[in-house]
Coordinates of C-alpha atoms in Angstrom, one line a residue:
M1 CA 0.0 0.0 0.0
G2 CA 1.3 3.5 -0.7
C3 CA 1.3 6.2 -3.2
G4 CA 3.8 4.6 -5.5
C5 CA 6.5 7.3 -5.3
S6 CA 10.1 6.2 -5.2
S7 CA 11.4 5.5 -1.7
L8 CA 13.7 8.5 -1.6
A9 CA 11.7 11.0 -3.7
S10 CA 10.7 14.1 -1.9
C11 CA 7.4 12.6 -1.3
C12 CA 5.4 15.6 -0.7
G13 CA 7.1 17.5 -3.5
K14 CA 7.1 20.8 -1.7
S15 CA 10.8 21.4 -1.2
E16 CA 12.2 24.5 -3.0
N17 CA 15.7 22.9 -2.8
N18 CA 16.9 22.2 -6.4
G19 CA 19.1 19.3 -5.4
P20 CA 19.0 16.0 -7.4
M21 CA 16.2 14.6 -5.4
S22 CA 13.8 17.5 -5.1
K23 CA 10.6 18.0 -7.2
P24 CA 9.0 21.2 -8.2
H25 CA 6.0 22.1 -6.2
N26 CA 2.8 21.7 -8.2
D27 CA -0.6 20.3 -7.8
E28 CA 0.1 17.4 -10.2
N29 CA 2.9 16.1 -8.1
E30 CA 1.0 16.6 -4.9
E31 CA -1.8 14.4 -6.3
K32 CA 0.6 11.7 -7.3
D33 CA 2.1 11.7 -3.9
E34 CA -1.1 11.1 -2.0
A35 CA -1.7 7.4 -1.2
S36 CA -4.6 7.2 -3.6
D37 CA -4.8 3.4 -3.8
L38 CA -5.9 3.2 -0.1
P39 CA -9.5 2.9 0.8
S40 CA -11.2 6.0 2.2
F41 CA -11.6 6.4 6.0
R42 CA -14.5 4.4 7.3
E43 CA -16.2 3.2 10.5
Y44 CA -15.8 -0.4 11.5
T45 CA -18.0 -2.5 13.8
L46 CA -16.5 -4.0 16.9
E47 CA -17.4 -7.5 15.6
Q48 CA -15.4 -6.8 12.4
L49 CA -12.3 -5.9 14.4
R50 CA -12.8 -8.7 16.9
N51 CA -12.8 -11.2 13.9
A52 CA -9.8 -9.4 12.3
T53 CA -7.7 -9.8 15.4
S54 CA -8.9 -13.3 16.4
G55 CA -10.8 -11.9 19.4
F56 CA -8.0 -9.5 20.3
A57 CA -5.8 -12.5 20.9
V58 CA -2.6 -12.1 22.9
E59 CA -0.6 -13.6 20.0
N60 CA -1.6 -10.6 17.9
I61 CA -0.4 -7.9 20.3
I62 CA 2.3 -5.8 18.8
S63 CA 2.5 -3.0 21.3
E64 CA 6.0 -2.5 22.7
H65 CA 4.7 -3.0 26.3
G66 CA 2.2 -5.8 25.4
E67 CA -0.9 -6.2 27.5
K68 CA 0.4 -3.8 30.2
A69 CA 0.3 -0.9 27.7
P70 CA -2.5 1.6 28.5
N71 CA -3.6 1.4 24.9
V72 CA -2.9 -1.9 23.2
V73 CA -2.1 -2.3 19.5
Y74 CA -3.0 -5.6 17.7
K75 CA -2.2 -6.8 14.2
G76 CA -5.2 -8.2 12.3
K77 CA -6.5 -9.1 8.9
L78 CA -9.8 -7.9 7.3
E79 CA -11.9 -10.2 5.1
T80 CA -10.3 -8.6 2.1
Q81 CA -6.9 -10.0 3.4
M82 CA -5.7 -6.5 4.0
R83 CA -3.5 -6.5 7.1
I84 CA -4.2 -3.9 9.7
A85 CA -3.0 -2.5 13.0
V86 CA -5.8 -1.9 15.6
K87 CA -5.2 0.5 18.5
R88 CA -7.6 -0.3 21.4
F89 CA -7.9 2.6 23.8
N90 CA -8.2 2.3 27.5
R91 CA -12.0 2.3 28.2
S92 CA -11.9 5.7 30.0
A93 CA -9.8 7.4 27.3
W94 CA -12.4 9.1 25.1
P95 CA -15.8 9.4 27.0
D96 CA -17.2 11.8 24.3
R97 CA -17.7 9.5 21.3
Q98 CA -18.4 12.5 19.0
Q99 CA -15.1 14.1 19.8
F100 CA -13.3 10.9 19.2
L101 CA -15.0 10.4 15.9
E102 CA -14.2 14.0 14.7
E103 CA -10.5 13.7 15.7
A104 CA -10.2 10.2 14.0
R105 CA -11.9 11.5 10.9
A106 CA -9.6 14.5 10.6
V107 CA -6.6 12.3 10.9
G108 CA -8.2 9.8 8.5
Q109 CA -8.3 12.4 5.7
L110 CA -4.5 12.2 5.5
R111 CA -3.1 9.9 2.8
N112 CA 0.6 9.9 2.2
C113 CA 3.3 7.3 1.4
R114 CA 5.4 8.6 4.4
L115 CA 2.6 7.7 6.8
A116 CA 1.3 4.5 8.2
N117 CA -2.2 5.8 7.3
L118 CA -5.4 5.7 9.4
L119 CA -8.0 3.6 7.6
G120 CA -10.9 3.9 10.1
C121 CA -12.2 3.8 13.6
C122 CA -14.8 2.1 15.9
F123 CA -16.7 3.6 18.7
E124 CA -19.3 1.1 20.0
G125 CA -20.4 1.5 23.6
D126 CA -17.4 2.6 25.6
E127 CA -15.0 1.0 23.1
R128 CA -12.7 3.3 21.1
L129 CA -10.4 1.8 18.4
L130 CA -8.3 3.1 15.5
V131 CA -7.5 1.1 12.4
A132 CA -4.3 1.8 10.4
E133 CA -2.1 0.2 7.8
Y134 CA -0.1 -2.7 9.2
M135 CA 3.7 -2.3 9.0
P136 CA 5.3 -5.7 9.2
N137 CA 9.0 -4.8 9.7
D138 CA 9.1 -3.5 13.3
T139 CA 9.9 -0.1 14.7
L140 CA 13.0 2.2 14.5
A141 CA 13.6 1.4 18.2
K142 CA 14.0 -2.3 17.4
H143 CA 16.3 -1.7 14.5
L144 CA 18.4 1.0 16.2
F145 CA 18.6 -0.1 19.8
H146 CA 17.8 -3.8 19.8
W147 CA 19.1 -5.1 16.5
E148 CA 19.9 -8.8 16.1
S149 CA 21.6 -9.4 12.7
Q150 CA 23.1 -6.1 11.7
P151 CA 23.2 -2.5 12.9
M152 CA 21.4 0.1 10.8
K153 CA 23.6 1.5 8.0
W154 CA 24.4 5.2 7.8
A155 CA 22.6 5.6 4.5
M156 CA 19.4 4.0 6.0
R157 CA 19.6 6.3 9.0
L158 CA 19.7 9.3 6.7
R159 CA 16.7 7.9 4.8
V160 CA 14.8 7.5 8.1
A161 CA 15.5 11.2 8.9
L162 CA 14.4 12.4 5.4
N163 CA 11.2 10.3 5.3
L164 CA 10.3 11.5 8.7
A165 CA 10.9 15.1 7.8
Q166 CA 8.7 14.7 4.7
A167 CA 5.9 13.1 6.8
L168 CA 6.0 16.0 9.2
E169 CA 6.0 18.5 6.3
Y170 CA 3.0 16.8 4.7
C171 CA 1.1 16.8 8.0
T172 CA 1.9 20.5 8.5
M173 CA 0.7 21.3 5.0
K174 CA -2.6 19.5 5.8
G175 CA -3.1 21.4 9.0
R176 CA -2.0 18.5 11.4
A177 CA 1.4 19.9 12.6
L178 CA 1.0 18.6 16.1
Y179 CA 2.4 15.1 16.8
H180 CA 2.2 13.6 20.3
D181 CA 5.3 12.0 21.8
L182 CA 7.4 11.6 18.6
N183 CA 10.0 8.9 19.3
A184 CA 11.7 5.8 17.8
Y185 CA 8.7 3.6 18.6
R186 CA 6.5 5.8 16.4
I187 CA 8.5 5.1 13.2
V188 CA 7.6 1.8 11.6
F189 CA 8.8 0.0 8.4
D190 CA 6.5 -1.2 5.7
D191 CA 6.7 -4.3 3.4
D192 CA 9.5 -2.8 1.4
A193 CA 11.4 -1.7 4.6
N194 CA 10.7 2.0 3.9
P195 CA 10.3 4.0 7.1
R196 CA 6.9 5.6 7.8
L197 CA 5.5 7.7 10.6
S198 CA 2.7 6.1 12.6
C199 CA -0.6 8.0 12.3
F200 CA -1.5 7.0 15.9
G201 CA 0.6 9.9 17.3
L202 CA -1.5 12.4 15.4
M203 CA -4.1 11.8 18.1
K204 CA -3.6 12.0 21.8
N205 CA -3.8 8.8 23.9
S206 CA -7.0 10.2 25.4
R207 CA -9.1 13.3 25.3
D208 CA -7.3 14.8 28.3
G209 CA -4.2 12.6 28.2
K210 CA -0.6 13.8 28.3
S211 CA 1.1 14.4 25.0
Y212 CA 4.4 13.0 26.2
S213 CA 4.9 9.8 28.0
T214 CA 8.7 9.5 27.7
N215 CA 11.4 10.4 30.2
L216 CA 11.3 14.1 31.1
A217 CA 14.9 14.3 30.0
F218 CA 13.6 14.1 26.4
T219 CA 10.6 16.4 26.7
P220 CA 10.6 19.8 25.0
P221 CA 11.4 22.5 27.7
E222 CA 8.4 24.6 26.8
Y223 CA 6.0 21.6 27.3
L224 CA 7.4 21.3 30.9
R225 CA 6.4 24.9 31.4
T226 CA 3.0 25.1 29.7
G227 CA 1.8 21.5 29.1
R228 CA 1.0 22.3 25.5
V229 CA 2.3 20.8 22.3
T230 CA 3.2 23.2 19.6
A231 CA 4.7 22.6 16.1
E232 CA 8.1 23.7 17.5
S233 CA 7.8 21.0 20.2
V234 CA 7.5 18.4 17.4
I235 CA 10.8 19.7 15.9
Y236 CA 12.5 19.4 19.3
S237 CA 11.5 15.7 19.3
F238 CA 12.8 15.3 15.7
G239 CA 16.1 16.6 17.1
T240 CA 16.2 13.8 19.7
L241 CA 15.5 11.3 16.9
L242 CA 18.5 12.7 14.9
L243 CA 20.6 12.0 18.0
D244 CA 19.2 8.5 18.2
L245 CA 20.2 7.9 14.6
L246 CA 23.6 9.4 15.1
S247 CA 24.5 7.5 18.3
G248 CA 22.5 4.3 18.1
K249 CA 21.5 5.1 21.7
H250 CA 18.8 7.1 23.4
I251 CA 20.9 9.9 24.7
P252 CA 19.4 12.8 26.7
P253 CA 19.6 16.0 24.7
S254 CA 21.3 17.9 27.5
H255 CA 24.2 15.4 27.6
A256 CA 24.4 15.3 23.7
L257 CA 24.6 19.1 23.6
D258 CA 27.4 19.1 26.1
L259 CA 29.3 16.7 23.9
I260 CA 28.7 18.8 20.8
R261 CA 29.8 22.0 22.7
D262 CA 33.0 20.2 23.7
R263 CA 33.4 19.0 20.1
N264 CA 33.5 15.5 21.3
L265 CA 31.6 14.1 18.4
Q266 CA 33.3 10.7 18.6
M267 CA 31.6 10.0 21.9
L268 CA 28.3 10.9 20.2
T269 CA 28.6 8.7 17.2
D270 CA 27.7 5.0 17.0
S271 CA 30.9 3.0 16.8
C272 CA 29.1 0.6 14.3
L273 CA 29.1 3.4 11.8
E274 CA 32.9 3.7 11.5
G275 CA 34.0 4.4 7.9
Q276 CA 30.4 4.8 6.6
F277 CA 30.3 8.6 6.3
S278 CA 32.4 11.6 5.8
N279 CA 33.2 14.2 8.6
D280 CA 31.2 16.8 6.6
D281 CA 28.0 14.6 6.6
G282 CA 28.4 13.8 10.3
T283 CA 28.9 17.5 11.2
E284 CA 25.8 18.5 9.1
L285 CA 23.6 16.0 11.0
V286 CA 25.0 17.2 14.3
R287 CA 24.3 20.8 13.2
L288 CA 20.7 20.0 12.3
A289 CA 20.1 18.2 15.6
S290 CA 21.6 21.2 17.5
R291 CA 19.2 23.6 15.7
C292 CA 16.2 21.4 16.5
L293 CA 17.1 21.3 20.1
Q294 CA 17.4 25.0 20.6
Y295 CA 15.8 26.0 24.0
E296 CA 13.8 28.9 22.4
P297 CA 11.1 27.3 20.1
R298 CA 11.3 30.1 17.6
E299 CA 15.0 29.4 16.9
R300 CA 14.2 25.9 15.7
P301 CA 13.9 25.1 11.9
N302 CA 10.5 24.1 10.3
S303 CA 9.9 20.8 8.6
K304 CA 10.2 22.3 5.2
S305 CA 13.8 23.5 5.8
L306 CA 14.7 20.1 7.4
V307 CA 13.6 18.3 4.2
A308 CA 15.8 20.7 2.2
A309 CA 18.8 20.2 4.4
L310 CA 18.4 16.3 4.4
I311 CA 18.0 15.8 0.7
P312 CA 21.6 16.5 -0.3
L313 CA 22.9 14.0 2.4
Q314 CA 21.2 11.0 0.7
K315 CA 24.2 9.2 -0.9
E316 CA 22.6 5.9 -1.8
A317 CA 19.3 7.0 -3.2
Q318 CA 19.1 4.2 -5.8
V319 CA 19.6 1.4 -3.3
S320 CA 16.4 -0.1 -2.1
S321 CA 15.5 0.0 1.6
N322 CA 15.2 -3.8 1.6
E323 CA 18.8 -4.0 0.6
L324 CA 20.0 -1.5 3.1
M325 CA 18.0 -3.1 5.9
G326 CA 18.7 -6.7 5.0
V327 CA 15.0 -7.4 4.8
P328 CA 13.7 -9.8 2.2
D329 CA 11.9 -8.2 -0.8
S330 CA 8.1 -8.7 -0.3
S331 CA 7.6 -9.0 -4.0
A332 CA 10.2 -11.7 -4.5
A333 CA 9.3 -15.3 -4.9
F334 CA 9.2 -17.3 -1.6
P335 CA 9.8 -21.0 -1.0
L336 CA 6.7 -23.2 -0.5
S337 CA 6.3 -26.4 1.5
A338 CA 4.5 -29.4 0.1
L339 CA 1.2 -28.0 1.7
G340 CA 1.8 -24.5 0.4
D341 CA 2.6 -25.8 -3.1
A342 CA -0.6 -27.9 -3.1
C343 CA -2.6 -24.8 -2.1
L344 CA -1.0 -22.8 -4.9
R345 CA -1.9 -25.5 -7.4
K346 CA -5.4 -25.9 -5.9
D347 CA -4.6 -29.7 -5.6
L348 CA -7.4 -30.5 -3.2
T349 CA -6.5 -34.3 -3.1
A350 CA -3.0 -33.5 -1.9
I351 CA -4.3 -31.1 0.7
H352 CA -6.8 -33.7 2.0
E353 CA -4.0 -36.2 2.3
I354 CA -1.9 -33.8 4.4
L355 CA -4.8 -32.8 6.6
E356 CA -5.7 -36.4 7.2
K357 CA -2.1 -37.2 8.3
L358 CA -2.0 -34.2 10.6
G359 CA -5.2 -35.3 12.4
Y360 CA -5.9 -33.1 15.5
K361 CA -2.3 -32.5 16.5
D362 CA -2.8 -28.7 16.4
D363 CA -5.9 -28.7 18.5
E364 CA -4.2 -27.8 21.8
G365 CA -6.4 -28.6 24.8
A366 CA -9.3 -29.8 22.8
A367 CA -9.1 -33.4 23.8
T368 CA -8.8 -32.5 27.4
E369 CA -11.9 -30.5 27.4
L370 CA -13.9 -33.2 25.6
S371 CA -12.8 -35.9 28.0
F372 CA -13.7 -33.7 31.0
Q373 CA -17.3 -33.3 29.6
M374 CA -17.9 -36.9 28.6
W375 CA -20.6 -37.3 31.3
T376 CA -23.3 -35.3 29.4
N377 CA -25.5 -36.9 26.8
Q378 CA -25.2 -33.8 24.7
V379 CA -21.4 -34.2 24.6
H380 CA -21.8 -37.9 23.7
E381 CA -23.9 -36.8 20.7
T382 CA -21.4 -34.1 19.8
I383 CA -18.5 -36.5 19.9
N384 CA -20.5 -39.0 17.7
S385 CA -21.1 -36.1 15.2
K386 CA -17.4 -35.4 15.1
K387 CA -16.4 -39.1 14.8
K388 CA -18.9 -39.5 11.9
G389 CA -17.5 -36.4 10.2
D390 CA -14.0 -37.6 10.6
A391 CA -14.9 -41.0 9.1
A392 CA -16.7 -39.4 6.2
F393 CA -13.7 -37.1 5.7
R394 CA -11.4 -40.1 5.6
R395 CA -13.6 -41.9 3.1
K396 CA -13.8 -38.6 0.9
E397 CA -17.5 -38.5 1.4
F398 CA -17.4 -34.7 1.7
Q399 CA -21.1 -33.8 1.6
A400 CA -21.6 -36.1 4.6
A401 CA -18.6 -34.7 6.3
V402 CA -20.0 -31.2 6.0
E403 CA -23.3 -32.3 7.6
C404 CA -21.6 -34.1 10.4
F405 CA -19.1 -31.4 11.2
T406 CA -22.0 -28.8 11.0
Q407 CA -23.9 -30.7 13.7
F408 CA -20.7 -30.7 15.9
I409 CA -20.1 -27.0 15.4
D410 CA -23.7 -25.9 15.9
V411 CA -23.9 -27.6 19.3
G412 CA -21.1 -25.2 20.4
T413 CA -19.8 -27.3 23.3
M414 CA -16.3 -27.6 21.9
I415 CA -14.4 -25.3 19.6
S416 CA -11.9 -26.9 17.2
P417 CA -9.9 -25.2 14.5
T418 CA -9.2 -28.6 12.9
V419 CA -13.0 -29.3 12.5
F420 CA -13.4 -25.9 10.8
A421 CA -10.4 -26.7 8.6
R422 CA -11.8 -30.1 7.6
R423 CA -15.2 -28.6 6.9
S424 CA -13.5 -25.8 4.8
L425 CA -11.8 -28.4 2.6
S426 CA -15.0 -30.4 2.4
Y427 CA -16.8 -27.2 1.2
L428 CA -14.0 -26.8 -1.5
M429 CA -14.4 -30.4 -2.6
T430 CA -18.2 -29.7 -3.0
D431 CA -17.6 -26.5 -5.0
M432 CA -18.6 -24.1 -2.2
P433 CA -15.6 -21.7 -2.0
Q434 CA -17.2 -18.9 -0.1
E435 CA -18.3 -21.2 2.7
A436 CA -14.8 -22.7 2.7
L437 CA -13.3 -19.2 3.0
N438 CA -15.6 -18.4 6.0
D439 CA -14.5 -21.6 7.8
A440 CA -10.9 -21.0 7.1
V441 CA -11.2 -17.5 8.6
Q442 CA -13.0 -18.9 11.6
A443 CA -10.2 -21.5 12.1
Q444 CA -7.8 -18.5 12.3
V445 CA -10.0 -16.6 14.7
I446 CA -9.7 -19.7 17.0
S447 CA -6.0 -20.2 16.4
P448 CA -4.4 -16.9 15.2
V449 CA -1.0 -18.3 14.2
W450 CA -2.1 -21.6 12.6
H451 CA -0.6 -21.7 9.2
I452 CA -3.2 -24.2 7.8
A453 CA -5.9 -21.6 8.4
S454 CA -4.1 -19.1 6.2
Y455 CA -3.3 -21.8 3.5
L456 CA -7.0 -22.8 3.3
Q457 CA -8.0 -19.2 2.9
A458 CA -5.5 -18.9 0.0
V459 CA -7.1 -21.9 -1.8
A460 CA -10.6 -20.6 -1.2
L461 CA -9.6 -17.2 -2.5
F462 CA -7.9 -18.7 -5.6
S463 CA -11.1 -20.6 -6.2
L464 CA -13.1 -17.4 -6.0
G465 CA -10.9 -15.7 -8.6
R466 CA -9.3 -13.4 -6.0
E467 CA -5.8 -14.1 -7.1
N468 CA -4.0 -11.2 -5.4
E469 CA -5.7 -11.8 -2.0
G470 CA -4.9 -15.5 -2.3
Q471 CA -1.2 -14.7 -2.8
I472 CA -1.2 -12.6 0.3
A473 CA -2.8 -15.5 2.3
L474 CA -0.4 -18.0 0.8
R475 CA 2.6 -15.9 1.8
E476 CA 1.2 -15.4 5.3
G477 CA 0.7 -19.2 5.6
S478 CA 4.3 -19.8 4.5
V479 CA 5.7 -17.3 7.0
L480 CA 3.7 -18.9 9.9
E481 CA 4.7 -22.4 8.9
D482 CA 8.3 -21.4 8.6
K483 CA 8.1 -19.8 12.1
K484 CA 6.5 -22.8 13.6
N485 CA 9.1 -25.1 12.2
T486 CA 11.9 -22.9 13.4
E487 CA 10.4 -22.8 17.0
S488 CA 9.8 -26.6 17.1

C-alpha cells in the first residue's frame, strides 16, 4: 500500500531545494504523492475488528509493552486479506464519542506514502479503536537499539531522517502539525522496509491525556512549562531522533549538547558506523540536531527546511530499503512447503492427504476439554457427530462430512480449529468456495498463528478468482509455517 512514489523521492514534492532529489511544487505532483490506492476512512464494527484480530488475541499484540500498555495495539486481517494495526484505547480514554470520531476523521483524511495511514475507527459503547495500515518490519527502536543481525547502516539512518521530515512536512501542510510523543517507537517499516510515521501519534492517547509519556529528559522544555504541544515541540522531538540515529542510543539532549559544545563528536557517534560517512556529513547531521534542540522554540527550523537540508545528504538514493536493511523483498518469490505448493496448485486431493495425516495435533487442549465433559448426553452426541464427520472425511464423502461437522459446530460445546479446517476443505471439494473461506477465517479466529488456516484461505480465494488476495494469504501461511518449524 502506498502512493507509488520512489522511496527517496521528496514525497510531498514541496521542497524548494533544487538538489538532485527535489521536485517542483505543483498540484500534479501533490496528487501523485497522496496514497490514492488506499480505501477512504470508514467506521468499523467491533465485531469486524474482533474477527480481524482473532478476538483481540494475545498472540496478535504488537504494542511495545504488550498487555500492560495503556492502549494496546494488535495486528489483524480484514476479510479482504488486508493486514491492519488496531489500537484499542483504555476504556476511560475518550468518553465523548463524537469528539473521538471527529478527531479520528480529521486524521483519517490524510493519505501519504510517508505515513502508516489511518483507515478507520470504531466507537461502539465505551470501546474506542483506531485502524491503520499494518507495517510488518518492526519499529525504528527495534532496528536501532535492539538489532539482532546487523546495525542500521548510515545511508538508511539518513533515509529515516528524510522520510520522517517529509511526513511532518506533509502533515503540517494539511493542518496537522501537532504530533504527540514523537520517538523511535512511532517510526515503523513497511513491506519494502521503507520508514513511515505512525498515524497514531497524530491523536492524543486520550481526550485529556498527556502528550508526552517519555522520560522528562527528552521532553521539550516549553512543554514542561506550559503542558501544551506546539509545532516547535515536534521539531525538538525530531532533534532527539536525529541524536538516536547518530548515536544508536537514546541519549538525553542535555548530555548530547554538552558533547557537541566540547566538540567530542566521537563519543556521540555510533561506533558501528565507522568508515560509513564523511566528517562533513556527520557534522551536518549534528548541526541539524543542535538547531532542532534550541531552547527557544522560535529558533528551531521548520519541517520544510529540514527536508531541504536532508535531501543532499542522501548518498545511496538508488539502493532499495530492503537491501539497506537486510529485509527480504516482499515482491520476491518465496519457497513453499508441500502443503503451500498444493494450495497454490489448488490440488485438493494432496491437501486432503496432508490434513488427514495431521489429524488433530494442532488442537491444543481440545481433547482434554472433551474428556472432562464426557458425562453429558449432549457431549456424547457431539463426539459422535465429530467421529462420523472424521470417518466421512477419511472416506472422501465430503457432503456427509459437511453435515456431520456442522452438527458438531452448531452444538457449540467444543471449539476446534481442525474441524473448521476439515469442513473448509469439504466445502471446497463440493464447490462451495465462499463457505470454505468463511470456515478458514473462523479457524484462524480460534487459532491466530495456525498456518493451515491461512493456507486454506488462500485456496478458497484462488477458487473465488481473488488471485492477489490469495497470494497474500499464501505468503502469510508460508511465514507462519516457517516460524512454527523454526520454533519446534
